[in-house]
Amino acid sequence: MSISVPEQAPADESVPVRRATPTAAGAAMANQLAEQTRDQVDRAEAPPRRARPWQRYLEADLGLREYWYPAALASELPEGGTHKVTMLGEEILLVRKNGKLYAVEDRCAHRGTRFSERPLVLSEDTITCWYHTWTFDMENGDLRCILNEPDSALAGRTGVRAYSIVEAKGLVFVYIGDREPPPLEADVPASFLAADTVMHYGEPTVIRANWRLALENSFDPGHHFIHNWSPYVIESGFPMTFGYVAKKGEEAGEVTYVVDAPGPKGFSRCTATTELIFSAVIPGRNGRPDTTYTAPAAVGKDREELIASFLAMPPIEVGIWLPSCNETVNFPSDMITFDWLVPIDENHTRSFMIGAKSCATEEEAQAWQGETGHAEWYVPTVEKFLIDDNKARESMQTFYEKENGWDRERLYRPDLEITMFRKFFSEHARDIQTPDKLVSPRSRRNPTRGRS
């Protein structure tokens, strides 16, 4: 049993459709990406690594460089406090002192002692190593002085990395790179920074999977099967299928690529031409009968009930924005879920889950930040739905980490939207993080631009 999905209109006219506006350039790019990567799917043998048209993607184990990333919740860095994070393989110490934010390399230039093991912020704007007293300027990373060698000739001649840092909407963002950073708006969806958007934050979660596996899961057209067992689907009767897969030849029409507008580059996906499959036949062999299997969420429902359930929902839109932000609109209702998937290292990803909602009054805002946001967003979305996504992400990790998965994977037609993104990534990423950049000399760039 299947349902052919037309372009959806929201059942409730008060629910906004936030689909990215298609442009000629975006449509042309989607078609081009589809044609450039179509020969990578439905192949019995995986093409050799050198033949994959997404080489930079394959090299990006540690993520993308020259971008803003969330580093911590603002609540994790109180006044006078410090907070250690690892991002893209770089160990960083965050500091809030007298209302100012600082981010410095968590490694003394002397002999590599980690400041975070006993952080000493002895003056307004310095960090002192607790081992040998080397004291660094947190604004620019320069060695300010050495307390047990006051006249050291090294003062001002060496130092540690300092990073640009800014706070927005309850998140602390750090810029990983050596160039002059762009405004935060260049790397953050506009809906996140909207004045009337109020946030409900989940606790950051560590996923035992590479960041690319985590990000691809967010928009994988064939992954929805796993959610037939999600508690939210079981309890709500949400019409879950075998997958939201575009009709053959119409894959490029499912996605709207954004390349010529302010803000981050990426794409949004809104189901438009999908054939929703709720049951399918497993052919029998050696005289055994065929087996018809129905998706658990569709058992006991006839075609008309499934159509009514599906059309009653507002159109769900998924956006993927460089460097690694997933934006899901209208699930489970009129709200936005942001999931920033920040690489920690090659095998671990930190997920910042945020439920966002437009609030007209201060009373609505306080309710959303508290019990309302917890009941309407966190419980159904994080606890009862996305938990299955993390299980799937971690289940793939061994294959890609230890079993040469990037070379051995066999992709099928529904993966075409994934191959399109990989190619897009390879062409539009500003830079990729590589192990040599973790130990290269610090940048002399002024790190203070954009600091709050």
mmCIF file of C-alpha atoms in Angstrom, residues 104-283:
data_model
loop_
_atom_site.group_PDB
_atom_site.id
_atom_site.type_symbol
_atom_site.label_atom_id
_atom_site.label_comp_id
_atom_site.label_asym_id
_atom_site.label_seq_id
_atom_site.Cartn_x
_atom_site.Cartn_y
_atom_site.Cartn_z
ATOM 1 C CA VAL A 104 42.004 30.129 24.372
ATOM 2 C CA GLU A 105 43.914 27.007 23.446
ATOM 3 C CA ASP A 106 43.853 24.660 26.429
ATOM 4 C CA ARG A 107 47.563 23.966 26.256
ATOM 5 C CA CYS A 108 50.422 25.976 27.675
ATOM 6 C CA ALA A 109 53.042 26.955 25.101
ATOM 7 C CA HIS A 110 55.793 25.977 27.562
ATOM 8 C CA ARG A 111 55.363 22.206 27.957
ATOM 9 C CA GLY A 112 51.759 21.515 27.066
ATOM 10 C CA THR A 113 50.121 21.602 30.490
ATOM 11 C CA ARG A 114 46.327 21.889 30.218
ATOM 12 C CA PHE A 115 45.070 25.114 31.817
ATOM 13 C CA SER A 116 41.685 23.497 32.484
ATOM 14 C CA GLU A 117 43.101 21.100 35.069
ATOM 15 C CA ARG A 118 43.490 24.040 37.455
ATOM 16 C CA PRO A 119 42.339 27.219 35.692
ATOM 17 C CA LEU A 120 43.947 30.339 37.171
ATOM 18 C CA VAL A 121 42.418 33.608 35.968
ATOM 19 C CA LEU A 122 44.458 35.895 38.186
ATOM 20 C CA SER A 123 43.780 39.198 36.429
ATOM 21 C CA GLU A 124 41.102 40.795 34.298
ATOM 22 C CA ASP A 125 42.214 39.274 30.993
ATOM 23 C CA THR A 126 44.921 36.646 31.538
ATOM 24 C CA ILE A 127 45.183 32.897 32.115
ATOM 25 C CA THR A 128 48.126 31.580 34.154
ATOM 26 C CA CYS A 129 49.550 28.090 33.887
ATOM 27 C CA TRP A 130 49.349 26.405 37.271
ATOM 28 C CA TYR A 131 52.607 24.493 36.662
ATOM 29 C CA HIS A 132 55.302 27.024 35.703
ATOM 30 C CA THR A 133 53.454 30.406 35.996
ATOM 31 C CA TRP A 134 53.443 31.315 32.303
ATOM 32 C CA THR A 135 50.703 33.939 31.947
ATOM 33 C CA PHE A 136 48.900 34.610 28.652
ATOM 34 C CA ASP A 137 46.713 37.410 27.342
ATOM 35 C CA MET A 138 43.276 35.893 26.701
ATOM 36 C CA GLU A 139 42.447 38.517 24.054
ATOM 37 C CA ASN A 140 45.248 37.683 21.621
ATOM 38 C CA GLY A 141 47.039 34.684 23.148
ATOM 39 C CA ASP A 142 50.367 36.487 23.647
ATOM 40 C CA LEU A 143 52.622 35.530 26.544
ATOM 41 C CA ARG A 144 52.122 38.491 28.879
ATOM 42 C CA CYS A 145 54.709 37.498 31.501
ATOM 43 C CA ILE A 146 56.171 34.618 33.519
ATOM 44 C CA LEU A 147 55.621 35.047 37.245
ATOM 45 C CA ASN A 148 58.770 33.193 38.306
ATOM 46 C CA GLU A 149 60.881 34.867 35.581
ATOM 47 C CA PRO A 150 59.584 38.467 35.453
ATOM 48 C CA ASP A 151 62.189 39.688 32.954
ATOM 49 C CA SER A 152 61.852 36.774 30.522
ATOM 50 C CA ALA A 153 62.857 37.613 26.966
ATOM 51 C CA LEU A 154 59.991 35.374 25.758
ATOM 52 C CA ALA A 155 57.264 37.814 26.839
ATOM 53 C CA GLY A 156 55.356 39.014 23.780
ATOM 54 C CA ARG A 157 57.316 36.689 21.481
ATOM 55 C CA THR A 158 55.313 33.482 21.821
ATOM 56 C CA GLY A 159 51.838 32.481 22.907
ATOM 57 C CA VAL A 160 48.823 30.225 22.522
ATOM 58 C CA ARG A 161 45.888 30.348 20.133
ATOM 59 C CA ALA A 162 43.031 32.677 20.970
ATOM 60 C CA TYR A 163 39.656 32.236 19.301
ATOM 61 C CA SER A 164 36.840 34.579 18.351
ATOM 62 C CA ILE A 165 33.861 33.993 20.608
ATOM 63 C CA VAL A 166 30.324 35.396 20.776
ATOM 64 C CA GLU A 167 27.088 34.620 22.621
ATOM 65 C CA ALA A 168 23.710 34.502 20.880
ATOM 66 C CA LYS A 169 20.314 33.113 21.900
ATOM 67 C CA GLY A 170 21.735 31.258 24.883
ATOM 68 C CA LEU A 171 24.587 29.586 22.983
ATOM 69 C CA VAL A 172 28.288 30.384 23.075
ATOM 70 C CA PHE A 173 29.798 30.228 19.581
ATOM 71 C CA VAL A 174 33.502 29.855 18.774
ATOM 72 C CA TYR A 175 35.114 30.436 15.392
ATOM 73 C CA ILE A 176 37.464 27.641 14.345
ATOM 74 C CA GLY A 177 39.873 28.979 11.758
ATOM 75 C CA ASP A 178 42.661 31.390 10.943
ATOM 76 C CA ARG A 179 40.918 33.872 8.652
ATOM 77 C CA GLU A 180 39.056 36.959 9.782
ATOM 78 C CA PRO A 181 35.678 35.487 10.822
ATOM 79 C CA PRO A 182 32.507 36.508 9.003
ATOM 80 C CA PRO A 183 29.504 37.760 10.976
ATOM 81 C CA LEU A 184 27.746 35.020 12.926
ATOM 82 C CA GLU A 185 24.752 35.402 10.582
ATOM 83 C CA ALA A 186 26.810 33.874 7.769
ATOM 84 C CA ASP A 187 26.877 30.477 9.528
ATOM 85 C CA VAL A 188 23.574 30.392 11.419
ATOM 86 C CA PRO A 189 20.030 29.934 10.025
ATOM 87 C CA ALA A 190 18.087 33.213 10.033
ATOM 88 C CA SER A 191 15.240 31.553 11.939
ATOM 89 C CA PHE A 192 17.588 30.928 14.868
ATOM 90 C CA LEU A 193 18.417 34.618 15.240
ATOM 91 C CA ALA A 194 14.870 35.938 14.688
ATOM 92 C CA ALA A 195 13.883 38.414 17.398
ATOM 93 C CA ASP A 196 10.684 36.604 18.383
ATOM 94 C CA THR A 197 12.242 33.121 18.467
ATOM 95 C CA VAL A 198 12.479 31.690 21.980
ATOM 96 C CA MET A 199 14.645 28.663 22.774
ATOM 97 C CA HIS A 200 14.170 25.593 24.925
ATOM 98 C CA TYR A 201 17.517 23.828 25.336
ATOM 99 C CA GLY A 202 18.224 20.180 25.821
ATOM 100 C CA GLU A 203 21.445 19.068 27.472
ATOM 101 C CA PRO A 204 24.250 18.666 24.904
ATOM 102 C CA THR A 205 24.696 14.992 24.038
ATOM 103 C CA VAL A 206 27.783 13.101 22.854
ATOM 104 C CA ILE A 207 27.080 10.737 19.949
ATOM 105 C CA ARG A 208 29.579 7.947 19.416
ATOM 106 C CA ALA A 209 29.712 8.512 15.645
ATOM 107 C CA ASN A 210 31.518 10.674 13.108
ATOM 108 C CA TRP A 211 29.767 13.981 12.485
ATOM 109 C CA ARG A 212 29.087 13.151 8.800
ATOM 110 C CA LEU A 213 27.145 10.024 9.745
ATOM 111 C CA ALA A 214 25.140 12.065 12.248
ATOM 112 C CA LEU A 215 24.390 14.832 9.752
ATOM 113 C CA GLU A 216 23.435 12.505 6.882
ATOM 114 C CA ASN A 217 20.953 10.719 9.125
ATOM 115 C CA SER A 218 19.109 14.022 9.583
ATOM 116 C CA PHE A 219 17.917 14.115 5.976
ATOM 117 C CA ASP A 220 18.314 10.501 4.818
ATOM 118 C CA PRO A 221 15.138 9.878 2.748
ATOM 119 C CA GLY A 222 15.154 6.165 3.511
ATOM 120 C CA HIS A 223 15.752 6.241 7.263
ATOM 121 C CA HIS A 224 12.204 6.827 8.500
ATOM 122 C CA PHE A 225 11.593 3.088 8.891
ATOM 123 C CA ILE A 226 13.438 3.188 12.234
ATOM 124 C CA HIS A 227 10.825 5.565 13.652
ATOM 125 C CA ASN A 228 8.025 3.009 13.408
ATOM 126 C CA TRP A 229 9.300 1.915 16.832
ATOM 127 C CA SER A 230 9.782 5.401 18.266
ATOM 128 C CA PRO A 231 7.568 5.957 21.333
ATOM 129 C CA TYR A 232 6.223 9.216 19.914
ATOM 130 C CA VAL A 233 4.988 7.485 16.749
ATOM 131 C CA ILE A 234 3.417 4.626 18.690
ATOM 132 C CA GLU A 235 1.643 6.938 21.146
ATOM 133 C CA SER A 236 0.509 9.612 18.676
ATOM 134 C CA GLY A 237 -0.454 7.513 15.661
ATOM 135 C CA PHE A 238 1.868 9.586 13.463
ATOM 136 C CA PRO A 239 1.726 8.036 9.928
ATOM 137 C CA MET A 240 5.259 6.649 9.667
ATOM 138 C CA THR A 241 6.329 4.835 6.494
ATOM 139 C CA PHE A 242 9.216 2.829 5.075
ATOM 140 C CA GLY A 243 10.782 6.121 3.943
ATOM 141 C CA TYR A 244 10.101 9.516 2.387
ATOM 142 C CA VAL A 245 11.736 8.698 -0.946
ATOM 143 C CA ALA A 246 11.276 10.907 -4.011
ATOM 144 C CA LYS A 247 9.879 9.405 -7.184
ATOM 145 C CA LYS A 248 12.477 8.220 -9.682
ATOM 146 C CA GLY A 249 13.822 11.054 -11.792
ATOM 147 C CA GLU A 250 12.319 13.731 -9.523
ATOM 148 C CA GLU A 251 14.895 13.653 -6.722
ATOM 149 C CA ALA A 252 16.256 17.122 -7.517
ATOM 150 C CA GLY A 253 12.772 18.590 -7.087
ATOM 151 C CA GLU A 254 12.661 17.534 -3.434
ATOM 152 C CA VAL A 255 15.466 19.874 -2.406
ATOM 153 C CA THR A 256 16.001 23.610 -2.621
ATOM 154 C CA TYR A 257 19.678 24.550 -2.606
ATOM 155 C CA VAL A 258 20.637 27.962 -1.256
ATOM 156 C CA VAL A 259 23.852 29.359 -2.668
ATOM 157 C CA ASP A 260 23.121 32.965 -3.637
ATOM 158 C CA ALA A 261 21.517 34.457 -0.525
ATOM 159 C CA PRO A 262 22.790 35.911 2.774
ATOM 160 C CA GLY A 263 23.347 33.374 5.498
ATOM 161 C CA PRO A 264 24.710 29.839 5.436
ATOM 162 C CA LYS A 265 24.896 27.695 2.320
ATOM 163 C CA GLY A 266 22.949 24.468 2.252
ATOM 164 C CA PHE A 267 19.587 23.083 1.269
ATOM 165 C CA SER A 268 16.088 22.438 2.525
ATOM 166 C CA ARG A 269 13.969 19.370 1.822
ATOM 167 C CA CYS A 270 10.187 19.353 1.849
ATOM 168 C CA THR A 271 8.268 16.258 0.763
ATOM 169 C CA ALA A 272 6.674 17.061 -2.588
ATOM 170 C CA THR A 273 6.681 14.077 -4.959
ATOM 171 C CA THR A 274 7.133 11.167 -2.588
ATOM 172 C CA GLU A 275 5.504 7.789 -2.952
ATOM 173 C CA LEU A 276 4.881 6.896 0.691
ATOM 174 C CA ILE A 277 5.092 3.129 1.069
ATOM 175 C CA PHE A 278 3.319 1.618 4.062
ATOM 176 C CA SER A 279 3.466 -2.051 3.042
ATOM 177 C CA ALA A 280 5.548 -4.132 0.653
ATOM 178 C CA VAL A 281 5.963 -7.706 -0.516
ATOM 179 C CA ILE A 282 8.956 -9.917 0.297
ATOM 180 C CA PRO A 283 9.094 -12.455 -2.566
#
